[in-house]
Each structure stands twice: as C-alpha cells, then as structure tokens.
mmCIF file of C-alpha atoms in Angstrom:
data_model
loop_
_atom_site.group_PDB
_atom_site.id
_atom_site.type_symbol
_atom_site.label_atom_id
_atom_site.label_comp_id
_atom_site.label_asym_id
_atom_site.label_seq_id
_atom_site.Cartn_x
_atom_site.Cartn_y
_atom_site.Cartn_z
ATOM 1 C CA MET A 260 -0.092 0.032 0.136
ATOM 2 C CA SER A 261 2.485 2.428 0.904
ATOM 3 C CA ASP A 262 6.110 3.102 2.232
ATOM 4 C CA ILE A 263 5.187 2.538 6.284
ATOM 5 C CA THR A 264 8.272 0.559 7.640
ATOM 6 C CA ILE A 265 7.028 -1.521 10.404
ATOM 7 C CA HIS A 266 9.126 -4.755 11.884
ATOM 8 C CA GLU A 267 7.672 -7.998 13.840
ATOM 9 C CA GLY A 268 6.224 -6.951 17.395
ATOM 10 C CA ASP A 269 6.165 -3.112 16.575
ATOM 11 C CA GLN A 270 2.189 -1.829 17.512
ATOM 12 C CA TYR A 271 -0.332 0.351 15.341
ATOM 13 C CA THR A 272 -3.853 1.167 15.540
ATOM 14 C CA ALA A 273 -6.590 -0.797 13.357
ATOM 15 C CA ILE A 274 -9.720 1.780 12.572
ATOM 16 C CA PHE A 275 -12.727 -0.531 11.640
ATOM 17 C CA HIS A 276 -15.206 0.784 9.511
ATOM 18 C CA GLY A 277 -18.654 -1.239 9.031
ATOM 19 C CA GLY A 278 -20.536 -4.338 10.560
ATOM 20 C CA PRO A 279 -20.523 -4.729 14.612
ATOM 21 C CA PHE A 280 -17.035 -3.175 15.147
ATOM 22 C CA ASP A 281 -17.870 -0.123 13.027
ATOM 23 C CA GLY A 282 -16.243 3.328 14.750
ATOM 24 C CA THR A 283 -14.128 1.069 17.173
ATOM 25 C CA THR A 284 -10.106 0.719 17.010
ATOM 26 C CA ASP A 285 -7.738 -1.629 18.218
ATOM 27 C CA THR A 286 -4.374 -2.210 18.850
ATOM 28 C CA ARG A 287 -2.653 -4.592 17.237
ATOM 29 C CA THR A 288 0.793 -6.174 17.168
ATOM 30 C CA ALA A 289 2.630 -7.110 14.201
ATOM 31 C CA THR A 290 3.344 -10.470 13.397
ATOM 32 C CA SER A 291 5.663 -10.055 10.662
ATOM 33 C CA ASP A 292 7.647 -6.894 8.771
ATOM 34 C CA ALA A 293 4.500 -5.973 6.629
ATOM 35 C CA LEU A 294 1.033 -4.471 7.449
ATOM 36 C CA ASP A 295 -2.130 -6.515 7.707
ATOM 37 C CA ASP A 296 -3.699 -6.880 4.317
ATOM 38 C CA GLU A 297 -6.775 -8.212 5.999
ATOM 39 C CA ILE A 298 -8.404 -9.021 9.629
ATOM 40 C CA THR A 299 -10.941 -11.750 10.934
ATOM 41 C CA VAL A 300 -12.091 -10.573 13.990
ATOM 42 C CA PHE A 301 -15.102 -12.109 15.910
ATOM 43 C CA ALA A 302 -18.337 -11.601 17.303
ATOM 44 C CA GLU A 303 -21.228 -13.371 19.108
ATOM 45 C CA LEU A 304 -24.344 -12.495 17.481
ATOM 46 C CA GLU A 305 -27.525 -14.414 18.839
ATOM 47 C CA GLY A 306 -25.142 -16.864 20.661
ATOM 48 C CA LEU A 307 -23.009 -17.478 18.048
ATOM 49 C CA GLN A 308 -19.071 -17.247 17.080
ATOM 50 C CA THR A 309 -19.520 -15.055 13.730
ATOM 51 C CA ALA A 310 -16.021 -14.287 12.327
ATOM 52 C CA PHE A 311 -16.320 -10.901 10.314
ATOM 53 C CA VAL A 312 -13.526 -10.071 7.956
ATOM 54 C CA TYR A 313 -12.083 -6.640 7.198
ATOM 55 C CA ARG A 314 -9.751 -4.982 4.562
ATOM 56 C CA ALA A 315 -6.978 -2.565 4.719
ATOM 57 C CA THR A 316 -8.079 0.651 2.524
ATOM 58 C CA ALA A 317 -5.697 2.927 4.285
ATOM 59 C CA GLN A 318 -2.685 3.456 5.987
ATOM 60 C CA ARG A 319 -1.034 6.512 7.232
ATOM 61 C CA GLN A 320 2.525 7.146 9.737
ATOM 62 C CA VAL A 321 2.378 10.297 11.901
ATOM 63 C CA LEU A 322 5.660 10.672 13.779
ATOM 64 C CA ASP A 323 5.793 7.550 15.413
ATOM 65 C CA GLN A 324 1.973 6.330 15.157
ATOM 66 C CA ILE A 325 0.843 4.112 12.502
ATOM 67 C CA SER A 326 -2.895 3.381 11.718
ATOM 68 C CA VAL A 327 -4.798 1.441 9.468
ATOM 69 C CA GLU A 328 -8.171 1.818 8.347
ATOM 70 C CA PHE A 329 -10.211 -1.629 7.446
ATOM 71 C CA GLU A 330 -13.759 -1.814 5.684
ATOM 72 C CA LEU A 331 -15.516 -4.931 6.087
ATOM 73 C CA ALA A 332 -15.642 -7.484 3.634
ATOM 74 C CA PRO A 333 -19.186 -9.060 3.675
ATOM 75 C CA GLY A 334 -19.227 -11.473 0.734
ATOM 76 C CA GLU A 335 -15.989 -12.638 2.976
ATOM 77 C CA SER A 336 -17.584 -12.761 6.463
ATOM 78 C CA ASP A 337 -19.803 -14.953 8.162
ATOM 79 C CA PRO A 338 -23.348 -14.554 6.618
ATOM 80 C CA VAL A 339 -25.883 -12.025 9.083
ATOM 81 C CA ASP A 340 -29.641 -11.394 8.728
ATOM 82 C CA ASP A 341 -30.948 -8.220 8.365
ATOM 83 C CA LEU A 342 -32.674 -7.020 11.687
ATOM 84 C CA GLN A 343 -35.929 -7.006 9.492
ATOM 85 C CA ASP A 344 -34.966 -10.197 8.398
ATOM 86 C CA ARG A 345 -34.278 -11.893 11.891
ATOM 87 C CA GLY A 346 -37.746 -13.087 13.107
ATOM 88 C CA ASP A 347 -38.505 -14.463 16.502
ATOM 89 C CA ARG A 348 -35.965 -16.553 17.532
ATOM 90 C CA SER A 349 -37.309 -17.702 20.876
ATOM 91 C CA GLY A 350 -38.111 -21.026 19.836
ATOM 92 C CA GLU A 351 -36.087 -23.101 17.652
ATOM 93 C CA PHE A 352 -32.629 -22.126 16.189
ATOM 94 C CA ASP A 353 -33.881 -21.542 12.289
ATOM 95 C CA ARG A 354 -30.743 -19.768 10.663
ATOM 96 C CA GLU A 355 -29.208 -21.868 7.990
#
C-alpha cells in the first residue's frame, strides 16, 4: 500500500468501518515486517461466534504512530441476517 516501515512486534492502530465493529479501534501487534492486509475478528451474535473479515483500505504514519483503516468485507464474512429479517428466534434454531 505505501512505504510505511513496520517490524514484527511493533504496534499499530486498526480503525474499523462497517459491521459490528464500526467506529471502533484496536491496538494490534505486527506479526511480521508488514502491515496486515486483512483482519478477521469475531463477535457473538445470537449466541453464535461470527467471523467478520475486514480489508485494509488506507494507512498512514504520523511521527511514530501508524494507523490502518479497515473496511468490512461482507462477502467474505459469515452471513448475518438483516435485523428486519431475523424474526422471532425464541423457539427453535432457524438459521441456515
């Protein structure tokens, strides 16, 4: 994406857009000498562990602080019913 230099063990800030993590940030630790292009995060929805995939869209470095913007990739994430389509789930499990 850019010429930002990061090393394994360095920290950066992930900024999430879309999905259940919209508007939140997370301090992440680099696991290699490159920034993550993709992050999978998990949330519990209706009692199910649900995976959400976020893809890096932008990155910047101000002094020694690195931040990366991540956008939800709904087609690569676990399917989630729209709120209006969820219906009454107090009875049996009806999710496919």
